[in-house]
Coordinates of C-alpha atoms and ligand atoms in Angstrom, one line a residue:
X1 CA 14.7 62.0 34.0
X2 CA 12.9 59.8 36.5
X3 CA 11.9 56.2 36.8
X4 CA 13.1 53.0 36.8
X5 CA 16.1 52.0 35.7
X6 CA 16.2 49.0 33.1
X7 CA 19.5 47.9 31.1
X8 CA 18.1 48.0 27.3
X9 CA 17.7 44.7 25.1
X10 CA 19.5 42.4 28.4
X11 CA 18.5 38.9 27.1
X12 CA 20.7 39.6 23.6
X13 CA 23.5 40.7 24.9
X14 CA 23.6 38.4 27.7
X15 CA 23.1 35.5 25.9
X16 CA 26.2 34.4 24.5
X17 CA 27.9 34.8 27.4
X18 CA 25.2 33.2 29.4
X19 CA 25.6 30.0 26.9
X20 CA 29.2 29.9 27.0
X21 CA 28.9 29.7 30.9
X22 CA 26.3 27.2 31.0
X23 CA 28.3 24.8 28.8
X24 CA 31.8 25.5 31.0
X25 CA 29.6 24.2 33.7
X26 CA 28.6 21.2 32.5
X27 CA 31.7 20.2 30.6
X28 CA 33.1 20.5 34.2
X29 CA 30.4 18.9 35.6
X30 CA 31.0 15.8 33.0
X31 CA 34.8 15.8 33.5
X32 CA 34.5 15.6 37.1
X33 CA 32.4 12.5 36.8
X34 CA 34.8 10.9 34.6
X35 CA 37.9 12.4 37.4
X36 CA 35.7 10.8 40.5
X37 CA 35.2 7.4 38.6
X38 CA 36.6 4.7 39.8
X39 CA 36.3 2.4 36.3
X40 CA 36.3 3.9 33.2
X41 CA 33.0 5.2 32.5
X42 CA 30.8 5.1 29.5
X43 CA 28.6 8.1 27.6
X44 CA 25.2 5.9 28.4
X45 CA 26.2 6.0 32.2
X46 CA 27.5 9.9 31.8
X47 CA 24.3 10.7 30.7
X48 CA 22.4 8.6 33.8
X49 CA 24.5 10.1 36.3
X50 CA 24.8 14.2 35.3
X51 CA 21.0 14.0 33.7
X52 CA 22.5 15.7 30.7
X53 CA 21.0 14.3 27.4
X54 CA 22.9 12.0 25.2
X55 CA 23.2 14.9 22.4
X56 CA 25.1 16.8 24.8
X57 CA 27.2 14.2 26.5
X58 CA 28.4 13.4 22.8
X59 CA 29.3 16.9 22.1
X60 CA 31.2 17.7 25.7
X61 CA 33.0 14.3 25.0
X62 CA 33.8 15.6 21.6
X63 CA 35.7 18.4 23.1
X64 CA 37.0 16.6 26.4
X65 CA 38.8 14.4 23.5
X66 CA 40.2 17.1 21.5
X67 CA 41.6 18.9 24.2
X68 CA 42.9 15.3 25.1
X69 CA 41.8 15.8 28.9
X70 CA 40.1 12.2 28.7
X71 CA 40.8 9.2 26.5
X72 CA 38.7 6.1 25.4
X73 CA 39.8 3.2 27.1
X74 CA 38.2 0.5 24.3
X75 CA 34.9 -1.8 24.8
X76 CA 34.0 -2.4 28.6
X77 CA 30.5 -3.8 30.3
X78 CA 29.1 -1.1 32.4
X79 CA 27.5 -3.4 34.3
X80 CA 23.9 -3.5 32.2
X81 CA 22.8 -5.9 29.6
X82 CA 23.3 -4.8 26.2
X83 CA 26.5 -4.5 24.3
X84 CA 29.4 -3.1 25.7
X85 CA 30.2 0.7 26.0
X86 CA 33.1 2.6 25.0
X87 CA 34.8 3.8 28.3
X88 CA 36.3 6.9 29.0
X89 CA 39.0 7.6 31.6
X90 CA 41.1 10.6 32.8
X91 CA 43.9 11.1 29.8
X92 CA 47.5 10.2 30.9
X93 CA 48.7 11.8 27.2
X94 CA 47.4 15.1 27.7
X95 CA 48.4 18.4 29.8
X96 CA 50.7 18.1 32.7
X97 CA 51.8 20.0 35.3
X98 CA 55.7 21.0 36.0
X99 CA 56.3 22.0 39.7
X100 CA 60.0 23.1 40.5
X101 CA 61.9 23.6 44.2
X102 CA 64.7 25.0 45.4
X103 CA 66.0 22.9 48.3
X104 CA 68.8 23.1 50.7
X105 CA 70.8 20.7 48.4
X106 CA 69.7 21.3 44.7
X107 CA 67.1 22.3 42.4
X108 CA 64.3 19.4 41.8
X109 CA 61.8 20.0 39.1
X110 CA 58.8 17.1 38.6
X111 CA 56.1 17.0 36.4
X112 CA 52.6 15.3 37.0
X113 CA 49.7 14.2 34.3
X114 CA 46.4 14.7 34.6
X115 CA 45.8 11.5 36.6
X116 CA 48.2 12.2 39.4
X117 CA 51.0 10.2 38.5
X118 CA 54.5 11.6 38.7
X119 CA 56.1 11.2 35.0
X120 CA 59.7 12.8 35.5
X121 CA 61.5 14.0 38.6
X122 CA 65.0 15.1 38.4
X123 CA 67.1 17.0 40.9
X124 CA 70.2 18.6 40.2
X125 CA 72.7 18.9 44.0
X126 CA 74.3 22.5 44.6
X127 CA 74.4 24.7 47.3
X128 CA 72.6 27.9 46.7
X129 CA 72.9 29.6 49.9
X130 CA 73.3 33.5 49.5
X131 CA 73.4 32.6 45.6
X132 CA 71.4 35.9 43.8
X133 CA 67.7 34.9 42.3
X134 CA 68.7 36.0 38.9
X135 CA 71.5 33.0 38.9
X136 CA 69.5 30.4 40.6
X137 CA 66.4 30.7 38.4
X138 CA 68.6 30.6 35.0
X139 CA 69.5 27.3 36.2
X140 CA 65.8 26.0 37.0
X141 CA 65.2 27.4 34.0
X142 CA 67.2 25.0 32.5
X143 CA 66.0 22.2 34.3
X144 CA 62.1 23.1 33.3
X145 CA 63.1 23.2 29.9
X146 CA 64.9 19.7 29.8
X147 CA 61.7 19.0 32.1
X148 CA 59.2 19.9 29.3
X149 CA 61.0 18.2 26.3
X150 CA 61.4 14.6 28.3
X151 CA 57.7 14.5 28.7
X152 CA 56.8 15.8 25.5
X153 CA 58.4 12.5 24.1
X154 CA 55.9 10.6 26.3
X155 CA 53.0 12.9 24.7
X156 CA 52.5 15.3 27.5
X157 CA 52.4 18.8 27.1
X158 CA 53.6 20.4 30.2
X159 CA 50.7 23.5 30.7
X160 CA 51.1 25.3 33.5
X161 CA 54.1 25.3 36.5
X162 CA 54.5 26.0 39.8
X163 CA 57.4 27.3 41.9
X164 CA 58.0 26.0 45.3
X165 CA 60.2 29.0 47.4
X166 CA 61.5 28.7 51.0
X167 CA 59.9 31.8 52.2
X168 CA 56.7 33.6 52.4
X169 CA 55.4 34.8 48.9
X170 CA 53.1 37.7 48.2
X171 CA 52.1 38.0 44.4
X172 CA 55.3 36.4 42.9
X173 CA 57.4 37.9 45.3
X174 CA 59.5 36.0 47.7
X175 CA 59.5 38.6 50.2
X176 CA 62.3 36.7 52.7
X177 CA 64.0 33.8 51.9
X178 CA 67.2 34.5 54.7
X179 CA 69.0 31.0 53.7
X180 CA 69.0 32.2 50.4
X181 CA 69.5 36.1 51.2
X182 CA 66.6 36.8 49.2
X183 CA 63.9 39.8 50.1
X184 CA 61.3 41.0 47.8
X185 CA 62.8 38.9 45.1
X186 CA 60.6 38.6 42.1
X187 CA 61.1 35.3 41.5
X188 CA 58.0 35.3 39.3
X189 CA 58.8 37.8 36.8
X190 CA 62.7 36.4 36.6
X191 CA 61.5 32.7 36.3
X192 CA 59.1 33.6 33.7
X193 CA 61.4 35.4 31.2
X194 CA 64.5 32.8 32.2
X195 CA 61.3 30.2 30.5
X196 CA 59.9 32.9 27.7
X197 CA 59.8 30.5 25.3
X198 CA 57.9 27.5 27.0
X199 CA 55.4 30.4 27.5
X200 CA 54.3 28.4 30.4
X201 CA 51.7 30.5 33.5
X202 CA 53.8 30.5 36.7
X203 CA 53.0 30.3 39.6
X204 CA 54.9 30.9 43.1
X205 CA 54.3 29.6 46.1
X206 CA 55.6 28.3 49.4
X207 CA 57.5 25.5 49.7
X208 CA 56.0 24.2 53.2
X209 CA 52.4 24.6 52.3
X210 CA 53.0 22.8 48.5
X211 CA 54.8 19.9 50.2
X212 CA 51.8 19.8 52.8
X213 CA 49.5 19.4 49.5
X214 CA 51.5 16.9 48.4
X215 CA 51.3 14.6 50.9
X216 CA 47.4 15.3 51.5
X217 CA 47.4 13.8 47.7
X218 CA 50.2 11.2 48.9
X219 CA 48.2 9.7 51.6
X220 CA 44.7 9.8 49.4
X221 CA 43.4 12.1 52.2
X222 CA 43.5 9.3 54.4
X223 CA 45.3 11.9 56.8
X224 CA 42.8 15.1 56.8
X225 CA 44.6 16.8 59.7
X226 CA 48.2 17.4 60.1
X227 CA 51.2 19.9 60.2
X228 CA 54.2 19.0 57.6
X229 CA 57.5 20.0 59.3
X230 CA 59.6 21.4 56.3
X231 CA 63.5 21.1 57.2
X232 CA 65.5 22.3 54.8
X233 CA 66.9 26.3 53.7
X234 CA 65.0 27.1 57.3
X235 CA 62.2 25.1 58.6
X236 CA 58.9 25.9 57.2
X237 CA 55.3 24.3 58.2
X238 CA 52.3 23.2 56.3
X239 CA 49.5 23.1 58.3
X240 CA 46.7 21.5 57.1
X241 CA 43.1 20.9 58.9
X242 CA 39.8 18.8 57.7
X243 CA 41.6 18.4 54.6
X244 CA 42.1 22.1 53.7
X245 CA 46.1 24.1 53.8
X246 CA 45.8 26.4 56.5
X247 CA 47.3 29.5 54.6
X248 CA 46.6 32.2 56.9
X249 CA 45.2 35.7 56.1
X250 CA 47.7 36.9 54.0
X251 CA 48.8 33.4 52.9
X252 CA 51.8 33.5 55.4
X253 CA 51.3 30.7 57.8
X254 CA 53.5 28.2 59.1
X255 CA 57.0 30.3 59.3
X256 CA 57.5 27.7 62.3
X257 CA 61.4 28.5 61.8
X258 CA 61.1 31.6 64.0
X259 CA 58.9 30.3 66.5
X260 CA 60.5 31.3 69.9
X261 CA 61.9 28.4 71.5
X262 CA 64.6 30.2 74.4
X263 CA 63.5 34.0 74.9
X264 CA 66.8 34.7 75.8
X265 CA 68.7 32.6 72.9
X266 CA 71.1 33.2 70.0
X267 CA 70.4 36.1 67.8
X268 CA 68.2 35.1 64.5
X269 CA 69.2 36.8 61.5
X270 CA 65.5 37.5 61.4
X271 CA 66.2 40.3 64.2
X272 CA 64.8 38.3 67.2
X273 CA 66.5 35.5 69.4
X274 CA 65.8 31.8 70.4
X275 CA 64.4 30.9 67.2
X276 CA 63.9 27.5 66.1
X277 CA 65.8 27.8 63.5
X278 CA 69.0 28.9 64.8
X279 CA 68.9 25.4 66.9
X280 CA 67.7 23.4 64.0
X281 CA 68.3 24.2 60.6
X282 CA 70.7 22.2 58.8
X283 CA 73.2 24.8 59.4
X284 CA 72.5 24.7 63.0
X285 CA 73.4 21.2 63.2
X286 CA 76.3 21.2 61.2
X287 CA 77.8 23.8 63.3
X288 CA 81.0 25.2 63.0
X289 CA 82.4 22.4 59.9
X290 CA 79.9 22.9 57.6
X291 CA 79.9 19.7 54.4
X292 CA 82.0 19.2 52.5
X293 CA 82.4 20.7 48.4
X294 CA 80.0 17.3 47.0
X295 CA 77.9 16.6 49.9
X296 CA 74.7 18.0 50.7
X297 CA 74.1 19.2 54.5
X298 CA 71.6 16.6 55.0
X299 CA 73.6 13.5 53.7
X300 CA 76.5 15.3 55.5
X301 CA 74.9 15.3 58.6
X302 CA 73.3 11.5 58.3
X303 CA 76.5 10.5 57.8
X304 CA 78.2 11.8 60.6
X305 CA 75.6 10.7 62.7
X306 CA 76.0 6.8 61.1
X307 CA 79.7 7.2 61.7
X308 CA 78.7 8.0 65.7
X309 CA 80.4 11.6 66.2
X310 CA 79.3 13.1 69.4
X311 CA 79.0 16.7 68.3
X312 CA 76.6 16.0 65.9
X313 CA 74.3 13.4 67.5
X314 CA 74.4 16.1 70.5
X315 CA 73.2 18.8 68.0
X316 CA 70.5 16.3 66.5
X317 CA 69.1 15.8 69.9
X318 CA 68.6 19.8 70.7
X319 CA 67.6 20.0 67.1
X320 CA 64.6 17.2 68.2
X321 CA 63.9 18.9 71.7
X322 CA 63.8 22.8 69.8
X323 CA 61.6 21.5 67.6
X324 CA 59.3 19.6 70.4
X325 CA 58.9 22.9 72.1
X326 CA 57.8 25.1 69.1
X327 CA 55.4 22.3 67.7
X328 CA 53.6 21.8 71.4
X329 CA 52.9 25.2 71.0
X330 CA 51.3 24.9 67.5
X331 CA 49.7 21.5 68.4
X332 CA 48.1 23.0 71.6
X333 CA 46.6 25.5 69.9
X334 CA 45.1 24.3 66.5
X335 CA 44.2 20.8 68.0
X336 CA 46.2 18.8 65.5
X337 CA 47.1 14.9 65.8
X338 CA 49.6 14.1 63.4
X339 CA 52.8 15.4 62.5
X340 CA 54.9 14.6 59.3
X341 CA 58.5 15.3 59.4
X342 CA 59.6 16.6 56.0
X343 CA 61.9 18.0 53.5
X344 CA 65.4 17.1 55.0
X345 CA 64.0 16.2 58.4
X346 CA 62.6 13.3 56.4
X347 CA 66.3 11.8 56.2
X348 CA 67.3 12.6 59.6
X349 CA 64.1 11.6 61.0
X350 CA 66.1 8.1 62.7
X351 CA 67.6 11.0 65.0
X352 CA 65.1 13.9 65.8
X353 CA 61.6 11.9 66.3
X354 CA 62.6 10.5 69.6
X355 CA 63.1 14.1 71.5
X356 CA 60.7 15.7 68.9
X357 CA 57.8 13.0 70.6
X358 CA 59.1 13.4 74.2
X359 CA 58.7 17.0 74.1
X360 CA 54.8 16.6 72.3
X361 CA 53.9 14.4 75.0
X362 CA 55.5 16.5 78.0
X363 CA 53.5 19.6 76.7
X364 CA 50.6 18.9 74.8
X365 CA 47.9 18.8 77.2
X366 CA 45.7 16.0 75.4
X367 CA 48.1 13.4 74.7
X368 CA 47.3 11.5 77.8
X369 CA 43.9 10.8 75.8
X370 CA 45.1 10.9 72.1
X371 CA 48.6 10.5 71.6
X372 CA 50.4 12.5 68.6
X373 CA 52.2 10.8 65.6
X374 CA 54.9 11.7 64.5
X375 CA 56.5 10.4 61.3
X376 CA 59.1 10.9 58.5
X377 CA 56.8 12.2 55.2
X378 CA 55.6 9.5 52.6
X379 CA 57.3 11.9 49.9
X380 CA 60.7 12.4 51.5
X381 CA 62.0 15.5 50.6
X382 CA 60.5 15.2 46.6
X383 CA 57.1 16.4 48.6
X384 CA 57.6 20.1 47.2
X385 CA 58.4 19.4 44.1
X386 CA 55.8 17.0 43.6
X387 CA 53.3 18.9 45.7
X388 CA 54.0 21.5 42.8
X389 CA 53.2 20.1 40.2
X390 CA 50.4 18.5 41.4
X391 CA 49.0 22.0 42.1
X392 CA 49.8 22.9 38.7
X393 CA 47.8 19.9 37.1
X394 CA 45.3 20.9 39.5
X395 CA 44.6 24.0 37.9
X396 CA 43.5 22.1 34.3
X397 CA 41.5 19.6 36.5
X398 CA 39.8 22.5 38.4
X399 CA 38.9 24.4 35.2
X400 CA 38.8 22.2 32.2
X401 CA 36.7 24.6 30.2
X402 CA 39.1 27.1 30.9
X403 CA 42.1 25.0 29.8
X404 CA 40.3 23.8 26.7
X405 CA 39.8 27.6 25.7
X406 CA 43.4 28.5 26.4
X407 CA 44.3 25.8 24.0
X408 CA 46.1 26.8 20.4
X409 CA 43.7 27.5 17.6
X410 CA 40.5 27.1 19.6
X411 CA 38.2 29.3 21.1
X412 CA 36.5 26.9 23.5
X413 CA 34.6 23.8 23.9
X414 CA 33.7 23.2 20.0
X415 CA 29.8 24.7 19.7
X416 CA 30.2 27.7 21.9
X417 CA 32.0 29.3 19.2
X418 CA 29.3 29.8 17.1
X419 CA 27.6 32.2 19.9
X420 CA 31.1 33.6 20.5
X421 CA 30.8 34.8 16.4
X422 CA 27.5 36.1 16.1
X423 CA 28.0 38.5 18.8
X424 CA 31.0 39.8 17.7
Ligands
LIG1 ZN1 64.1 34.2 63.6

């Protein structure tokens, strides 16, 4: 059998599919325009701007509605002559996004709506060091869940969640997470039967490179090029450049914690020596009295810096100058301007930025002709937890067609069922 080869009847069975695509894209096409709006926008001007016709703005509106991913905001002038318009404007009473972090001092779990506003943040303190994943999950679990039903009492319906880990993740798994003696934990799989019933997609990720996206949201991109200092269990980085994270080939990036800083230094539990870490992590700087049963390291540590002991404003300062070093070396090589201190560096901040700045300026070779900020992080240390559920909302506002089709009972936007049936 020669010839050429030709798929038999293609136009049939590709159809459907074909449709179904082509009415995902401009459902998100129309979303976005309503998302990038800065008044509430009207079908008449929806239809001017995407060059859809009016038909077919009315029936992606329809299902933007239902799925409750936009709302009508009422009569509004759009500017013409004529009678008002209805408006429509990104839904604050639809899906949201739950993000979750483990921290040095607690759990935190936060959830965001669709418009980027944080509706619940709650944090529980504990101490969680060399605490088994199986135990500190159940309780997040339990957080999410209390999460889920405060905002479902504002009319959100938390959709999809996010887990911020100290530790470099691959698929789900933390694969080391030393603060918390975690390796290859499957913090995924546990987290997502601890939650079985909120049936909730979950999502892992590190806790450096979501706090980085959350101030990139924080400071309305106003900042396109920093590195987020993440001080907390170990000290983590989110490096972000031209307004994109910086995740490295494998996603692994930033682990700024085991930068050398002293070849020769104290042993790392990480097998090498003059890490950063083991000069300043929280543990580092509390030395050999470590805080208190009801205190948290941080608050520990702020407060015996307030109350003027020596030890630990001498620790604070090689904390500042450690971390100097190992960020010159980062800043000297990706050609980065600003740096946020984060996480629990965010509350000591008074104490490190001083050496931290004196160290930048003593070693990276362009400062003489742009200096490099350094400053405590808008978010304080909530930038995880928020950054985590902002990248969970994300994933709705990303794909709103998918979202829609995900959705109880319905099999997509409303009129590409009909294609959906025939061919099946
Ligand atoms: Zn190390």
């Amino acid at each position: 059998m020669t010839g050429p080869i030709r798929p038999s009847r293609p136009r049939q069975a590709e159809q459907p599919v074909r449709q179904q695509s082509l009415r995902s894209i401009n459902l998100e096409l129309v979303f976005r325009q309503i998302l990038g709006a800065t008044h509430p926008i009207s079908r008449t001007e929806l239809a001017a701007v995407t060059g859809l016709t009016r038909p077919t703005i009315t029936r992606i509106v329809d299902d933007l509605l239902t799925g409750r991913l936009v709302t009508e905001t009422g009569f509004a002038h759009d500017g013409r002559a004529g009678r008002p318009r209805v408006g429509l404007t990104i839904s604050d009473r639809g899906p949201a996004g739950l993000g979750l972090d483990i921290r040095a001092d607690g759990l935190a779990a936060g959830v965001v709506d669709l418009t980027g506003t944080v509706r619940h943040l709650a944090f529980a303190p504990a101490t969680y060091a060399d605490r088994g994943a199986p135990t500190v999950l159940a309780d997040l679990a339990r957080m999410a869940e209390a999460a889920v039903a405060a905002v479902a009492a504002e009319d959100l319906a938390v959709v999809t969640a996010t887990l911020a880990v100290p530790g470099p993740v691959d698929a789900g798994l933390v694969r080391s997470a030393p603060a918390l003696g975690w390796r290859d934990a499957d913090a995924g799989t546990l987290l997502r039967a601890a939650t079985r019933h909120l049936d909730l997609p979950i999502t892992v990720d590190n806790e450096a490179n979501l706090a980085a996206l959350g101030e990139l949201y924080a400071t309305h991109r106003s900042l396109d090029s920093f590195v987020y200092v993440s001080g907390g269990l170990g000290i983590g980085a989110g490096i972000v450049l031209d307004g994109q994270l910086m995740r490295g080939s494998r996603g692994w990036s930033g682990e700024l914690g085991h930068v050398t800083v002293y070849p020769d230094g104290k042993p790392c539990p990480c097998g090498s020596r003059g890490c950063l870490q083991t000069y300043a992590s929280l543990e580092a700087i509390l030395g050999a009295e470590p805080a208190p049963p009801g205190s948290t390291p941080d608050a520990e540590i702020a407060a015996r810096a307030d109350a003027g002991r020596p030890d630990t404003l001498a620790a604070l300062d090689a904390a500042g100058t450690a971390l100097g070093v190992a960020l010159s070396d980062m800043l000297n090589i990706l050609d980065i301007g600003s740096v946020l201190l984060g996480g629990s560096f965010s509350l000591l901040a008074s104490w490190l930025t001083a050496n931290v700045r004196t160290e930048i300026d003593q070693r990276v070779l362009t400062t003489d002709w742009a200096p490099v900020t350094v400053r405590p992080a808008l978010l304080g240390p909530d930038a995880a937890v928020i950054g985590a559920a902002l990248t969970s909302v994300d994933q709705v506002r990303q794909q709103p067609a998918g979202w829609l089709l995900r959705q109880p009972g319905r099999s997509g936007p409303a009129r590409s069922r009909q294609p959906a049936k025939r061919s099946g």
